[in-house]
mmCIF file of C-alpha atoms in Angstrom:
data_model
loop_
_atom_site.group_PDB
_atom_site.id
_atom_site.type_symbol
_atom_site.label_atom_id
_atom_site.label_comp_id
_atom_site.label_asym_id
_atom_site.label_seq_id
_atom_site.Cartn_x
_atom_site.Cartn_y
_atom_site.Cartn_z
ATOM 1 C CA MET A 1 -39.851 135.601 59.723
ATOM 2 C CA GLU A 2 -41.431 138.876 58.629
ATOM 3 C CA LYS A 3 -39.103 141.539 57.181
ATOM 4 C CA GLU A 4 -39.892 144.036 59.937
ATOM 5 C CA LYS A 5 -38.813 141.604 62.694
ATOM 6 C CA LYS A 6 -35.668 140.614 60.764
ATOM 7 C CA ALA A 7 -34.707 144.276 60.286
ATOM 8 C CA GLU A 8 -35.284 144.878 63.995
ATOM 9 C CA LEU A 9 -32.973 141.978 64.904
ATOM 10 C CA ALA A 10 -30.299 143.282 62.492
ATOM 11 C CA SER A 11 -30.322 146.734 64.142
ATOM 12 C CA LEU A 12 -27.428 145.818 66.478
ATOM 13 C CA LEU A 13 -25.107 145.280 63.481
ATOM 14 C CA LYS A 14 -25.233 148.986 62.609
ATOM 15 C CA PHE A 15 -23.280 149.714 65.787
ATOM 16 C CA LEU A 16 -20.595 147.016 65.304
ATOM 17 C CA PRO A 17 -17.664 146.414 62.914
ATOM 18 C CA PRO A 18 -18.542 144.272 59.833
ATOM 19 C CA VAL A 19 -18.979 140.504 60.342
ATOM 20 C CA GLU A 20 -18.836 137.467 58.045
ATOM 21 C CA PHE A 21 -21.672 135.649 59.779
ATOM 22 C CA CYS A 22 -24.447 136.610 62.173
ATOM 23 C CA CYS A 23 -27.365 134.679 63.598
ATOM 24 C CA VAL A 24 -29.879 135.243 66.381
ATOM 25 C CA TYR A 25 -30.832 132.325 68.631
ATOM 26 C CA GLY A 26 -32.868 131.714 71.763
ATOM 27 C CA SER A 27 -36.086 133.188 73.100
ATOM 28 C CA ALA A 28 -36.043 136.174 70.699
ATOM 29 C CA LEU A 29 -37.211 133.727 67.998
ATOM 30 C CA HIS A 30 -40.242 132.557 69.948
ATOM 31 C CA PRO A 31 -43.299 133.472 67.838
ATOM 32 C CA ASN A 32 -45.126 135.109 70.760
ATOM 33 C CA ASN A 33 -42.190 136.843 72.409
ATOM 34 C CA TYR A 34 -43.015 140.527 72.660
ATOM 35 C CA ASN A 35 -41.011 141.149 75.820
ATOM 36 C CA LYS A 36 -38.613 144.005 75.063
ATOM 37 C CA SER A 37 -36.694 143.356 78.309
ATOM 38 C CA THR A 38 -35.585 139.903 77.068
ATOM 39 C CA MET A 39 -31.894 139.835 76.135
ATOM 40 C CA VAL A 40 -31.477 139.023 72.417
ATOM 41 C CA ASP A 41 -28.660 136.504 71.756
ATOM 42 C CA TYR A 42 -26.319 136.727 68.736
ATOM 43 C CA ILE A 43 -23.424 134.698 67.341
ATOM 44 C CA LEU A 44 -21.024 136.786 65.223
ATOM 45 C CA GLY A 45 -18.450 135.084 62.977
ATOM 46 C CA VAL A 46 -15.373 137.149 62.045
ATOM 47 C CA SER A 47 -12.200 136.300 60.126
ATOM 48 C CA ASP A 48 -9.799 137.790 62.732
ATOM 49 C CA PRO A 49 -11.210 138.181 66.276
ATOM 50 C CA MET A 50 -8.277 140.247 67.575
ATOM 51 C CA GLN A 51 -8.600 142.764 64.766
ATOM 52 C CA TRP A 52 -12.397 142.841 65.161
ATOM 53 C CA HIS A 53 -12.215 143.418 68.927
ATOM 54 C CA SER A 54 -9.623 146.125 68.354
ATOM 55 C CA GLN A 55 -12.046 147.953 66.053
ATOM 56 C CA ASN A 56 -14.981 147.340 68.369
ATOM 57 C CA LEU A 57 -13.094 148.702 71.376
ATOM 58 C CA LYS A 58 -12.744 151.998 69.513
ATOM 59 C CA MET A 59 -16.461 152.002 68.679
ATOM 60 C CA ASN A 60 -17.988 150.350 71.764
ATOM 61 C CA ARG A 61 -15.514 150.320 74.636
ATOM 62 C CA ASP A 62 -18.396 150.152 77.127
ATOM 63 C CA HIS A 63 -19.472 146.724 75.799
ATOM 64 C CA TYR A 64 -16.427 145.154 77.494
ATOM 65 C CA ALA A 65 -15.425 144.615 81.116
ATOM 66 C CA SER A 66 -13.119 147.476 82.136
ATOM 67 C CA SER A 67 -10.593 144.983 83.570
ATOM 68 C CA MET A 68 -10.162 143.323 80.170
ATOM 69 C CA VAL A 69 -9.806 146.689 78.414
ATOM 70 C CA TYR A 70 -7.115 148.019 80.757
ATOM 71 C CA LEU A 71 -5.163 144.797 81.304
ATOM 72 C CA GLY A 72 -4.683 143.771 77.690
ATOM 73 C CA GLY A 73 -7.389 144.982 75.309
ATOM 74 C CA ALA A 74 -8.134 143.026 72.138
ATOM 75 C CA LYS A 75 -5.164 140.659 72.575
ATOM 76 C CA LEU A 76 -6.204 139.581 76.082
ATOM 77 C CA ILE A 77 -9.883 139.298 75.101
ATOM 78 C CA THR A 78 -8.940 136.938 72.247
ATOM 79 C CA GLN A 79 -6.472 134.939 74.359
ATOM 80 C CA VAL A 80 -9.008 134.326 77.124
ATOM 81 C CA ALA A 81 -11.578 133.144 74.552
ATOM 82 C CA ASP A 82 -9.100 130.827 72.797
ATOM 83 C CA GLU A 83 -7.015 129.475 75.672
ATOM 84 C CA ILE A 84 -9.553 129.290 78.498
ATOM 85 C CA GLY A 85 -12.853 129.137 76.606
ATOM 86 C CA VAL A 86 -13.808 127.428 73.355
ATOM 87 C CA GLY A 87 -12.972 130.356 71.081
ATOM 88 C CA VAL A 88 -16.041 132.503 71.791
ATOM 89 C CA HIS A 89 -16.035 135.854 73.619
ATOM 90 C CA PHE A 90 -19.432 137.035 74.874
ATOM 91 C CA ASN A 91 -20.442 140.613 75.646
ATOM 92 C CA PRO A 92 -23.718 140.432 77.648
ATOM 93 C CA PHE A 93 -26.031 143.217 78.832
ATOM 94 C CA VAL A 94 -25.266 145.488 75.865
ATOM 95 C CA SER A 95 -27.926 148.202 75.726
ATOM 96 C CA VAL A 96 -28.792 149.771 72.362
ATOM 97 C CA ASN A 97 -31.936 151.849 71.774
ATOM 98 C CA ASP A 98 -33.509 150.602 75.026
ATOM 99 C CA GLU A 99 -33.025 146.954 74.065
ATOM 100 C CA MET A 100 -30.682 144.457 75.707
ATOM 101 C CA PHE A 101 -28.307 142.308 73.634
ATOM 102 C CA LYS A 102 -25.696 139.599 74.189
ATOM 103 C CA TYR A 103 -23.294 138.791 71.380
ATOM 104 C CA GLY A 104 -20.635 136.105 71.071
ATOM 105 C CA VAL A 105 -17.689 136.609 68.713
ATOM 106 C CA VAL A 106 -15.977 133.584 67.137
ATOM 107 C CA ARG A 107 -13.305 133.003 64.480
ATOM 108 C CA MET A 108 -14.904 131.776 61.239
ATOM 109 C CA HIS A 109 -12.424 128.886 60.983
ATOM 110 C CA ASP A 110 -13.437 127.655 64.462
ATOM 111 C CA LEU A 111 -17.136 127.995 63.621
ATOM 112 C CA VAL A 112 -16.742 125.924 60.435
ATOM 113 C CA GLU A 113 -14.702 123.252 62.280
ATOM 114 C CA ASP A 114 -17.348 122.914 64.968
ATOM 115 C CA VAL A 115 -20.231 122.798 62.487
ATOM 116 C CA LEU A 116 -18.592 120.101 60.352
ATOM 117 C CA ASN A 117 -16.717 118.039 62.963
ATOM 118 C CA TRP A 118 -18.253 118.830 66.378
ATOM 119 C CA GLU A 119 -14.785 119.894 67.507
ATOM 120 C CA THR A 120 -16.114 121.379 70.772
ATOM 121 C CA PHE A 121 -19.856 120.730 70.179
ATOM 122 C CA TYR A 122 -20.539 124.256 71.473
ATOM 123 C CA LEU A 123 -21.717 126.413 68.572
ATOM 124 C CA SER A 124 -22.685 123.374 66.487
ATOM 125 C CA GLY A 125 -25.150 122.489 69.259
ATOM 126 C CA ARG A 126 -26.684 125.958 69.093
ATOM 127 C CA LEU A 127 -27.024 125.695 65.316
ATOM 128 C CA GLN A 128 -28.960 122.416 65.658
ATOM 129 C CA LYS A 129 -31.803 124.504 67.081
ATOM 130 C CA PRO A 130 -33.753 127.218 65.224
ATOM 131 C CA VAL A 131 -31.761 130.353 64.461
ATOM 132 C CA GLN A 132 -32.372 133.412 62.306
ATOM 133 C CA VAL A 133 -29.393 133.998 60.010
ATOM 134 C CA LEU A 134 -28.862 137.707 59.279
ATOM 135 C CA VAL A 135 -25.433 137.655 57.565
ATOM 136 C CA ASP A 136 -23.872 134.638 55.838
ATOM 137 C CA ASN A 137 -20.969 135.546 53.553
ATOM 138 C CA LEU A 138 -19.426 132.040 53.609
ATOM 139 C CA ASP A 139 -22.645 129.986 53.243
ATOM 140 C CA ILE A 140 -22.594 128.542 56.772
ATOM 141 C CA GLY A 141 -26.331 127.907 56.348
ATOM 142 C CA ASN A 142 -25.546 125.332 53.655
ATOM 143 C CA LEU A 143 -22.642 123.791 55.613
ATOM 144 C CA ASN A 144 -24.935 123.440 58.602
ATOM 145 C CA SER A 145 -26.910 120.715 56.807
ATOM 146 C CA VAL A 146 -23.981 118.393 57.676
ATOM 147 C CA ASN A 147 -24.434 119.354 61.330
ATOM 148 C CA LEU A 148 -28.203 118.763 61.198
ATOM 149 C CA LYS A 149 -27.785 115.325 59.590
ATOM 150 C CA GLY A 150 -25.310 114.386 62.316
ATOM 151 C CA ALA A 151 -27.840 115.534 64.933
ATOM 152 C CA ILE A 152 -30.593 113.400 63.377
ATOM 153 C CA SER A 153 -28.329 110.319 63.307
ATOM 154 C CA ALA A 154 -27.245 110.836 66.931
ATOM 155 C CA ALA A 155 -30.854 111.319 68.082
ATOM 156 C CA LEU A 156 -32.075 108.233 66.188
ATOM 157 C CA LEU A 157 -29.461 106.069 67.911
ATOM 158 C CA LEU A 158 -30.897 107.170 71.263
ATOM 159 C CA LEU A 159 -34.580 106.781 70.340
ATOM 160 C CA PRO A 160 -36.791 103.630 70.371
ATOM 161 C CA ALA A 161 -38.350 101.985 67.327
ATOM 162 C CA LYS A 162 -41.386 104.318 67.364
ATOM 163 C CA PHE A 163 -41.640 107.978 68.390
ATOM 164 C CA THR A 164 -43.263 111.285 67.484
ATOM 165 C CA GLU A 165 -41.718 114.224 65.660
ATOM 166 C CA GLU A 166 -41.738 116.148 68.928
ATOM 167 C CA HIS A 167 -39.778 113.369 70.636
ATOM 168 C CA LEU A 168 -37.213 113.487 67.823
ATOM 169 C CA TYR A 169 -36.750 117.268 68.046
ATOM 170 C CA ALA A 170 -36.533 117.069 71.845
ATOM 171 C CA LYS A 171 -33.811 114.416 71.574
ATOM 172 C CA ILE A 172 -31.902 116.532 69.026
ATOM 173 C CA CYS A 173 -32.268 119.577 71.256
ATOM 174 C CA SER A 174 -31.050 117.645 74.320
ATOM 175 C CA LEU A 175 -27.800 116.492 72.669
ATOM 176 C CA SER A 176 -25.972 119.746 73.398
ATOM 177 C CA TYR A 177 -27.232 119.860 77.013
ATOM 178 C CA MET A 178 -26.028 116.372 78.008
ATOM 179 C CA GLY A 179 -23.287 116.957 80.549
ATOM 180 C CA ASP A 180 -23.786 120.754 80.583
ATOM 181 C CA LEU A 181 -22.862 121.793 84.123
ATOM 182 C CA ARG A 182 -25.317 124.711 84.000
ATOM 183 C CA MET A 183 -28.233 122.256 83.833
ATOM 184 C CA LEU A 184 -27.445 121.225 87.421
ATOM 185 C CA PHE A 185 -28.191 124.614 88.953
ATOM 186 C CA ALA A 186 -28.465 127.476 86.448
ATOM 187 C CA GLU A 187 -30.916 126.367 83.769
ATOM 188 C CA ASP A 188 -34.640 125.707 83.589
ATOM 189 C CA ARG A 189 -35.086 121.940 84.094
ATOM 190 C CA ASN A 190 -37.865 121.997 81.456
ATOM 191 C CA LYS A 191 -35.760 123.973 78.974
ATOM 192 C CA VAL A 192 -35.633 121.349 76.205
ATOM 193 C CA LYS A 193 -39.373 120.646 76.349
ATOM 194 C CA LYS A 194 -40.218 124.367 76.286
ATOM 195 C CA ILE A 195 -37.851 125.087 73.368
ATOM 196 C CA VAL A 196 -39.398 122.344 71.223
ATOM 197 C CA GLN A 197 -43.018 123.079 72.076
ATOM 198 C CA VAL A 198 -42.714 126.825 71.466
ATOM 199 C CA GLN A 199 -40.570 126.486 68.324
ATOM 200 C CA PHE A 200 -42.060 123.272 66.909
ATOM 201 C CA ASP A 201 -42.895 124.823 63.518
ATOM 202 C CA LEU A 202 -39.339 126.197 63.221
ATOM 203 C CA PHE A 203 -37.880 122.747 63.992
ATOM 204 C CA GLN A 204 -40.148 121.266 61.296
ATOM 205 C CA THR A 205 -38.941 123.804 58.735
ATOM 206 C CA MET A 206 -35.313 122.961 59.597
ATOM 207 C CA TYR A 207 -35.538 119.182 59.692
ATOM 208 C CA LYS A 208 -38.462 118.029 57.508
ATOM 209 C CA PRO A 209 -36.485 118.002 54.187
ATOM 210 C CA LEU A 210 -33.647 116.017 55.807
ATOM 211 C CA LEU A 211 -36.062 113.556 57.438
ATOM 212 C CA GLU A 212 -37.566 112.932 54.009
ATOM 213 C CA GLU A 213 -34.051 112.005 52.778
ATOM 214 C CA TYR A 214 -33.764 109.466 55.614
ATOM 215 C CA GLY A 215 -37.190 108.152 54.619
ATOM 216 C CA ALA A 216 -36.122 107.789 50.965
ATOM 217 C CA LYS A 217 -33.145 105.689 52.117
ATOM 218 C CA GLY A 218 -35.484 103.400 54.070
ATOM 219 C CA LEU A 219 -34.087 104.450 57.442
ATOM 220 C CA LEU A 220 -37.396 106.001 58.579
ATOM 221 C CA ARG A 221 -41.101 105.371 57.986
ATOM 222 C CA PHE A 222 -43.789 107.994 58.544
ATOM 223 C CA SER A 223 -47.344 107.064 59.515
ATOM 224 C CA SER A 224 -50.557 109.035 60.082
ATOM 225 C CA SER A 225 -50.058 112.346 61.793
ATOM 226 C CA ASP A 226 -50.839 112.893 65.445
ATOM 227 C CA GLY A 227 -52.352 116.371 65.096
ATOM 228 C CA HIS A 228 -49.847 118.233 62.904
ATOM 229 C CA GLN A 229 -46.872 115.961 63.609
ATOM 230 C CA ALA A 230 -45.911 112.588 62.151
ATOM 231 C CA ILE A 231 -45.465 109.292 63.984
ATOM 232 C CA ILE A 232 -42.044 107.958 62.971
ATOM 233 C CA SER A 233 -40.780 104.362 62.950
ATOM 234 C CA GLN A 234 -37.186 103.241 62.506
ATOM 235 C CA ASP A 235 -35.382 99.968 61.938
ATOM 236 C CA CYS A 236 -33.354 99.216 65.064
ATOM 237 C CA GLY A 237 -31.259 96.545 63.382
ATOM 238 C CA LEU A 238 -27.471 96.378 63.496
ATOM 239 C CA SER A 239 -26.894 97.385 59.860
ATOM 240 C CA VAL A 240 -28.929 100.592 60.343
ATOM 241 C CA ALA A 241 -27.065 101.342 63.596
ATOM 242 C CA ARG A 242 -23.780 101.033 61.675
ATOM 243 C CA SER A 243 -25.127 103.379 59.009
ATOM 244 C CA LEU A 244 -26.131 105.965 61.642
ATOM 245 C CA VAL A 245 -22.714 105.783 63.330
ATOM 246 C CA SER A 246 -20.963 106.203 59.967
ATOM 247 C CA SER A 247 -22.888 109.448 59.378
ATOM 248 C CA LEU A 248 -21.770 111.037 62.675
ATOM 249 C CA PRO A 249 -19.062 113.759 62.480
ATOM 250 C CA SER A 250 -15.462 112.555 62.218
ATOM 251 C CA LYS A 251 -14.382 113.707 65.707
ATOM 252 C CA VAL A 252 -17.196 111.734 67.338
ATOM 253 C CA ARG A 253 -16.494 108.615 65.245
ATOM 254 C CA SER A 254 -12.795 108.846 66.084
ATOM 255 C CA GLN A 255 -13.479 108.977 69.827
ATOM 256 C CA MET A 256 -16.009 106.156 69.569
ATOM 257 C CA GLY A 257 -13.426 104.132 67.635
ATOM 258 C CA MET A 258 -10.943 104.511 70.491
ATOM 259 C CA LYS A 259 -13.462 102.865 72.829
ATOM 260 C CA LEU A 260 -15.172 100.319 70.564
ATOM 261 C CA GLY A 261 -12.344 99.611 68.128
ATOM 262 C CA GLU A 262 -11.923 100.380 64.435
ATOM 263 C CA LYS A 263 -11.565 98.402 61.233
ATOM 264 C CA THR A 264 -10.310 99.584 57.860
ATOM 265 C CA LYS A 265 -11.678 99.008 54.386
ATOM 266 C CA LEU A 266 -10.941 100.268 50.886
ATOM 267 C CA SER A 267 -13.390 102.599 49.176
ATOM 268 C CA GLU A 268 -14.231 102.281 45.470
ATOM 269 C CA SER A 269 -11.684 105.029 44.759
ATOM 270 C CA GLY A 270 -8.979 103.107 46.628
ATOM 271 C CA ARG A 271 -8.943 105.287 49.758
ATOM 272 C CA VAL A 272 -8.499 103.619 53.148
ATOM 273 C CA LEU A 273 -11.584 104.217 55.306
ATOM 274 C CA ARG A 274 -11.825 103.695 59.058
ATOM 275 C CA GLU A 275 -15.057 102.320 60.487
ATOM 276 C CA VAL A 276 -16.158 102.078 64.108
ATOM 277 C CA VAL A 277 -16.765 98.474 65.168
ATOM 278 C CA VAL A 278 -20.449 98.323 66.134
ATOM 279 C CA GLY A 279 -21.236 95.105 68.020
ATOM 280 C CA SER A 280 -24.703 96.179 69.108
ATOM 281 C CA ARG A 281 -26.951 99.196 68.728
ATOM 282 C CA GLU A 282 -27.183 99.684 72.511
ATOM 283 C CA GLU A 283 -23.400 99.631 72.929
ATOM 284 C CA ALA A 284 -22.939 102.175 70.123
ATOM 285 C CA ALA A 285 -25.647 104.446 71.564
ATOM 286 C CA GLU A 286 -24.137 104.411 75.051
ATOM 287 C CA CYS A 287 -20.640 105.014 73.705
ATOM 288 C CA MET A 288 -21.823 107.980 71.628
ATOM 289 C CA ARG A 289 -23.777 109.358 74.599
ATOM 290 C CA GLY A 290 -20.601 109.234 76.700
ATOM 291 C CA VAL A 291 -18.526 110.956 74.007
ATOM 292 C CA LEU A 292 -21.057 113.777 73.597
ATOM 293 C CA ARG A 293 -21.579 114.175 77.342
ATOM 294 C CA ARG A 294 -17.835 114.576 77.879
ATOM 295 C CA LYS A 295 -17.562 117.087 74.996
ATOM 296 C CA VAL A 296 -20.410 119.192 76.395
ATOM 297 C CA MET A 297 -19.107 118.982 79.964
ATOM 298 C CA VAL A 298 -15.616 120.155 78.998
ATOM 299 C CA SER A 299 -16.865 122.892 76.661
ATOM 300 C CA SER A 300 -19.476 124.244 79.085
ATOM 301 C CA ALA A 301 -16.950 124.295 81.946
ATOM 302 C CA ARG A 302 -14.272 126.030 79.861
ATOM 303 C CA GLN A 303 -16.744 128.579 78.512
ATOM 304 C CA ALA A 304 -18.144 129.261 81.993
ATOM 305 C CA VAL A 305 -14.674 130.023 83.381
ATOM 306 C CA SER A 306 -13.814 132.104 80.306
ATOM 307 C CA GLY A 307 -17.048 134.047 80.731
ATOM 308 C CA LEU A 308 -16.367 134.792 84.403
ATOM 309 C CA VAL A 309 -12.933 136.150 83.516
ATOM 310 C CA ALA A 310 -14.036 138.064 80.416
ATOM 311 C CA VAL A 311 -17.220 139.829 81.546
ATOM 312 C CA GLY A 312 -16.049 140.865 85.020
ATOM 313 C CA GLY A 313 -17.496 140.132 88.448
ATOM 314 C CA VAL A 314 -20.610 142.339 88.375
ATOM 315 C CA ASN A 315 -21.887 141.180 84.977
ATOM 316 C CA ALA A 316 -21.013 137.544 85.763
ATOM 317 C CA ILE A 317 -23.059 137.647 88.978
ATOM 318 C CA ARG A 318 -25.909 139.445 87.193
ATOM 319 C CA TYR A 319 -26.000 136.879 84.359
ATOM 320 C CA LEU A 320 -25.779 133.899 86.732
ATOM 321 C CA ALA A 321 -28.528 135.367 88.942
ATOM 322 C CA ASN A 322 -30.844 135.641 85.917
ATOM 323 C CA LYS A 323 -30.157 132.024 84.971
ATOM 324 C CA MET A 324 -30.606 130.736 88.523
ATOM 325 C CA GLU A 325 -33.895 132.610 88.898
ATOM 326 C CA LYS A 326 -35.250 130.753 85.819
ATOM 327 C CA ALA A 327 -33.890 127.457 87.166
ATOM 328 C CA TRP A 328 -35.473 128.037 90.581
ATOM 329 C CA LYS A 329 -38.868 128.804 89.037
ATOM 330 C CA SER A 330 -38.729 125.581 87.000
ATOM 331 C CA TRP A 331 -37.944 123.517 90.099
ATOM 332 C CA THR A 332 -40.672 125.102 92.224
#
C-alpha cells in the first residue's frame, strides 16, 4: 500500500491514546475504494483497556454512548466488553476530519490468545483476511502466521481433491462466517465471494509463501495457472487428514477430541502429546465444521448483544440499518 494511503489511514491515531497494535480491515482496503463516506474499520490492541478507555473518555467523550459514560465510564465499558461480549468494545460512527471511523478496542493478551488458539475465533477470523497493520509493538504480524496456517489446514479439510486458488481463499474467508447470526439477515449474502474477488492480490500476498511450505511438504501440488491463479491438488488420504488436524489450533483440536476421542503418544523429548482420533477425513471435516460453527455462533451472538448495550439505541439501529440495507440489496 502506498505511503500516502497508509498515512491517511493512520490519521485517526493522532486523536487517540497510544496503542500497542492497530490494523485496518474491511472495504477501506479495496484497491478501488475511493468512497469517503465508507466507514473505515480499525482493531486497536491495548495493554489495559480500562486505563485506555479512561484516557480516551477525557480526550474523546463523544465517541461513546452517553449512557455508558454516565452509568459507569471506563469500568462499565470494559466490563460489558469482557463479560457480555468477547473482549472487544466498538465505537462506530466516529467522525474525524469529515471521515467516518469505527474502532474496536481489545486487550493485547486476549488478541494473542485468539490469534494463537482461536479462543473465540472472533479477531483471529478477521486477521485471516487482508488487513493493513499500522502499529505492531508486539510483533502480532509474525504471530499471525500461526493463525494463517491453521486457516489453510481448516480450509483444506473442507475442500475437494482439486480446486483453484480463489476457491481456497473463499473457503478460508468463509470459516469465520460459518454460524454467524448476522449472515441470516444483516450481511450481504455474496460477501465472501466479493471479498475474495476484490482483494485477490492481497490474499495471494498473505498466503502464497505459506502455500509453498505446504507444497514443499508434499501436502499440495500446483499445476498450470488459470489466468493469474494456480490450480491446486491435494492428497485426500487419511494420513494427510491427520496431519491437517494436528496443525489446527489447540482449542479446536481439544473440542474435536471430545467428540472423536483422543490418544496419547510420547514425543522425542519425552513429552506426552494428545492426538485427535481421525477415523476418516469426512468425519474429521464435519466435526471441525461443527466446532467452528459453534464458536462463531456464540461469539457473534455475544458481540452483537454487547454492541447493542455499548453503543446505545440510536447508533445500534443506525449500524444495523446499514448492514440490513446491504443484505437486502444482495438478496434482490
